[in-house]
Amino acid sequence: MTRAPGARKICKAHYPYMCCSICGLSMEAVLDVAHLDQDPSNNNPDNLAWLCKTHHRMFDCGLYPVGGIKMLQEHWQQWHAKGAVADHSIYMKDAGIKAARTRKRKIAAKKAVATRMAATKTTLEKDDEI
């Protein structure tokens, strides 16, 4: 198979909203152009799709059907054409708070375990004395 140049340019012209067709990630640096028929020489726009690197690998392994990729890609293009803008920060808005809460719970749990271990050790020592 020979790779035909310009797949990215063709994909950008036909699918101007650059986002992963599966997850919607819209960071251009992590997007690949996937050849849906697995033929890198076929740069027909209907054969191209934007995929993040993770989903590109998963697609190449056969985990996503071509029809599903095309349907999702069309969805994202229509969604963006209506003026919608992806806001991925909504997924991270409470991440710092949740992480701090988890750390606090882990510290409390470690103290509780240490206290129980010390109490058990004391009880065992008293039993040995008797």
Short mmCIF file of C-alpha atoms in Angstrom, two decimals:
data_model
loop_
_atom_site.label_atom_id
_atom_site.label_comp_id
_atom_site.label_asym_id
_atom_site.label_seq_id
_atom_site.Cartn_x
_atom_site.Cartn_y
_atom_site.Cartn_z
CA MET A 1 0.00 0.00 0.00
CA THR A 2 1.22 3.46 -0.84
CA ARG A 3 0.22 6.48 1.18
CA ALA A 4 -1.42 9.25 -0.82
CA PRO A 5 -0.45 12.72 0.42
CA GLY A 6 -3.02 15.30 1.41
CA ALA A 7 -5.46 13.19 3.45
CA ARG A 8 -5.41 15.74 6.27
CA LYS A 9 -6.08 18.63 3.89
CA ILE A 10 -8.96 16.76 2.21
CA CYS A 11 -10.47 15.77 5.56
CA LYS A 12 -10.21 19.36 6.82
CA ALA A 13 -11.95 20.67 3.69
CA HIS A 14 -14.87 18.22 3.95
CA TYR A 15 -15.14 18.01 7.75
CA PRO A 16 -14.20 21.51 8.97
CA TYR A 17 -15.04 20.82 12.61
CA MET A 18 -12.00 18.89 13.73
CA CYS A 19 -12.93 16.54 16.55
CA CYS A 20 -12.71 12.83 17.23
CA SER A 21 -15.73 11.22 15.62
CA ILE A 22 -16.19 9.00 18.67
CA CYS A 23 -15.47 11.09 21.76
CA GLY A 24 -15.64 14.64 20.39
CA LEU A 25 -12.14 15.61 21.56
CA SER A 26 -11.28 18.72 19.56
CA MET A 27 -7.56 19.21 20.16
CA GLU A 28 -5.98 19.27 16.71
CA ALA A 29 -2.62 18.04 18.01
CA VAL A 30 -4.06 14.65 19.01
CA LEU A 31 -6.27 14.05 15.97
CA ASP A 32 -5.41 11.60 13.22
CA VAL A 33 -7.06 11.10 9.86
CA ALA A 34 -8.35 7.54 9.74
CA HIS A 35 -8.82 5.73 6.44
CA LEU A 36 -12.05 3.82 7.03
CA ASP A 37 -11.31 1.13 4.44
CA GLN A 38 -7.77 0.71 5.86
CA ASP A 39 -6.31 1.77 2.48
CA PRO A 40 -4.02 4.80 2.96
CA SER A 41 -4.00 5.47 -0.78
CA ASN A 42 -7.78 6.09 -0.83
CA ASN A 43 -8.30 9.74 0.07
CA ASN A 44 -11.95 9.86 -0.91
CA PRO A 45 -13.62 12.19 1.65
CA ASP A 46 -16.21 9.50 2.39
CA ASN A 47 -13.32 7.23 3.43
CA LEU A 48 -11.75 9.70 5.88
CA ALA A 49 -12.62 10.50 9.49
CA TRP A 50 -11.11 12.45 12.35
CA LEU A 51 -10.17 10.19 15.27
CA CYS A 52 -8.08 10.79 18.38
CA LYS A 53 -5.07 8.52 18.62
CA THR A 54 -6.73 6.19 21.13
CA HIS A 55 -9.90 5.72 19.09
CA HIS A 56 -7.87 5.42 15.87
CA ARG A 57 -6.03 2.43 17.35
CA MET A 58 -9.29 0.95 18.59
CA PHE A 59 -10.88 1.42 15.14
CA ASP A 60 -7.89 -0.24 13.47
CA CYS A 61 -8.35 -3.22 15.82
CA GLY A 62 -11.94 -3.57 14.62
CA LEU A 63 -13.72 -2.33 17.76
CA TYR A 64 -15.84 0.27 15.92
CA PRO A 65 -17.91 -0.30 12.76
CA VAL A 66 -17.35 1.99 9.78
CA GLY A 67 -21.05 2.91 9.69
CA GLY A 68 -20.91 4.04 13.30
CA ILE A 69 -17.86 6.23 12.66
CA LYS A 70 -19.55 7.88 9.66
CA MET A 71 -22.76 8.47 11.61
CA LEU A 72 -20.93 10.03 14.55
CA GLN A 73 -18.75 12.17 12.31
CA GLU A 74 -21.86 13.55 10.59
CA HIS A 75 -23.42 14.20 14.01
CA TRP A 76 -20.43 16.28 15.17
CA GLN A 77 -20.33 18.27 11.91
CA GLN A 78 -24.06 19.10 12.14
CA TRP A 79 -23.79 19.87 15.84
CA HIS A 80 -20.98 22.36 15.24
CA ALA A 81 -22.73 23.86 12.19
CA LYS A 82 -25.61 24.81 14.51
CA GLY A 83 -23.17 26.96 16.46
CA ALA A 84 -22.50 24.60 19.35
CA VAL A 85 -19.06 24.69 20.91
CA ALA A 86 -17.50 21.79 22.79
CA ASP A 87 -16.73 22.53 26.42
CA HIS A 88 -14.64 19.70 27.81
CA SER A 89 -14.07 21.58 31.06
CA ILE A 90 -17.45 20.40 32.35
CA TYR A 91 -15.93 16.98 32.86
CA MET A 92 -13.13 18.41 34.98
CA LYS A 93 -15.01 21.05 37.02
CA ASP A 94 -15.03 19.05 40.26
CA ALA A 95 -11.89 17.00 39.67
CA GLY A 96 -9.70 18.96 42.10
CA ILE A 97 -12.32 18.91 44.84
CA LYS A 98 -12.94 15.19 44.40
CA ALA A 99 -9.21 14.42 44.41
CA ALA A 100 -8.71 16.40 47.65
CA ARG A 101 -11.66 14.60 49.26
CA THR A 102 -10.24 11.23 48.23
CA ARG A 103 -6.82 12.09 49.67
CA LYS A 104 -8.45 13.18 52.94
CA ARG A 105 -10.38 9.91 53.17
CA LYS A 106 -7.26 7.85 52.48
CA ILE A 107 -5.38 9.64 55.27
CA ALA A 108 -8.28 9.06 57.68
CA ALA A 109 -8.45 5.39 56.67
CA LYS A 110 -4.71 4.91 57.26
CA LYS A 111 -5.04 6.48 60.74
CA ALA A 112 -7.98 4.20 61.53
CA VAL A 113 -6.03 1.11 60.46
CA ALA A 114 -3.03 2.18 62.53
CA THR A 115 -5.27 2.75 65.57
CA ARG A 116 -6.91 -0.67 65.17
CA MET A 117 -3.55 -2.36 64.73
CA ALA A 118 -2.22 -0.67 67.87
CA ALA A 119 -5.35 -1.66 69.82
CA THR A 120 -5.08 -5.26 68.59
CA LYS A 121 -1.39 -5.37 69.51
CA THR A 122 -2.16 -4.03 73.01
CA THR A 123 -4.95 -6.57 73.46
CA LEU A 124 -2.67 -9.42 72.36
CA GLU A 125 0.06 -8.28 74.75
CA LYS A 126 -2.42 -8.21 77.65
CA ASP A 127 -3.66 -11.70 76.72
CA ASP A 128 -0.06 -12.98 76.71
CA GLU A 129 0.49 -11.58 80.22
CA ILE A 130 -2.47 -13.46 81.62
#
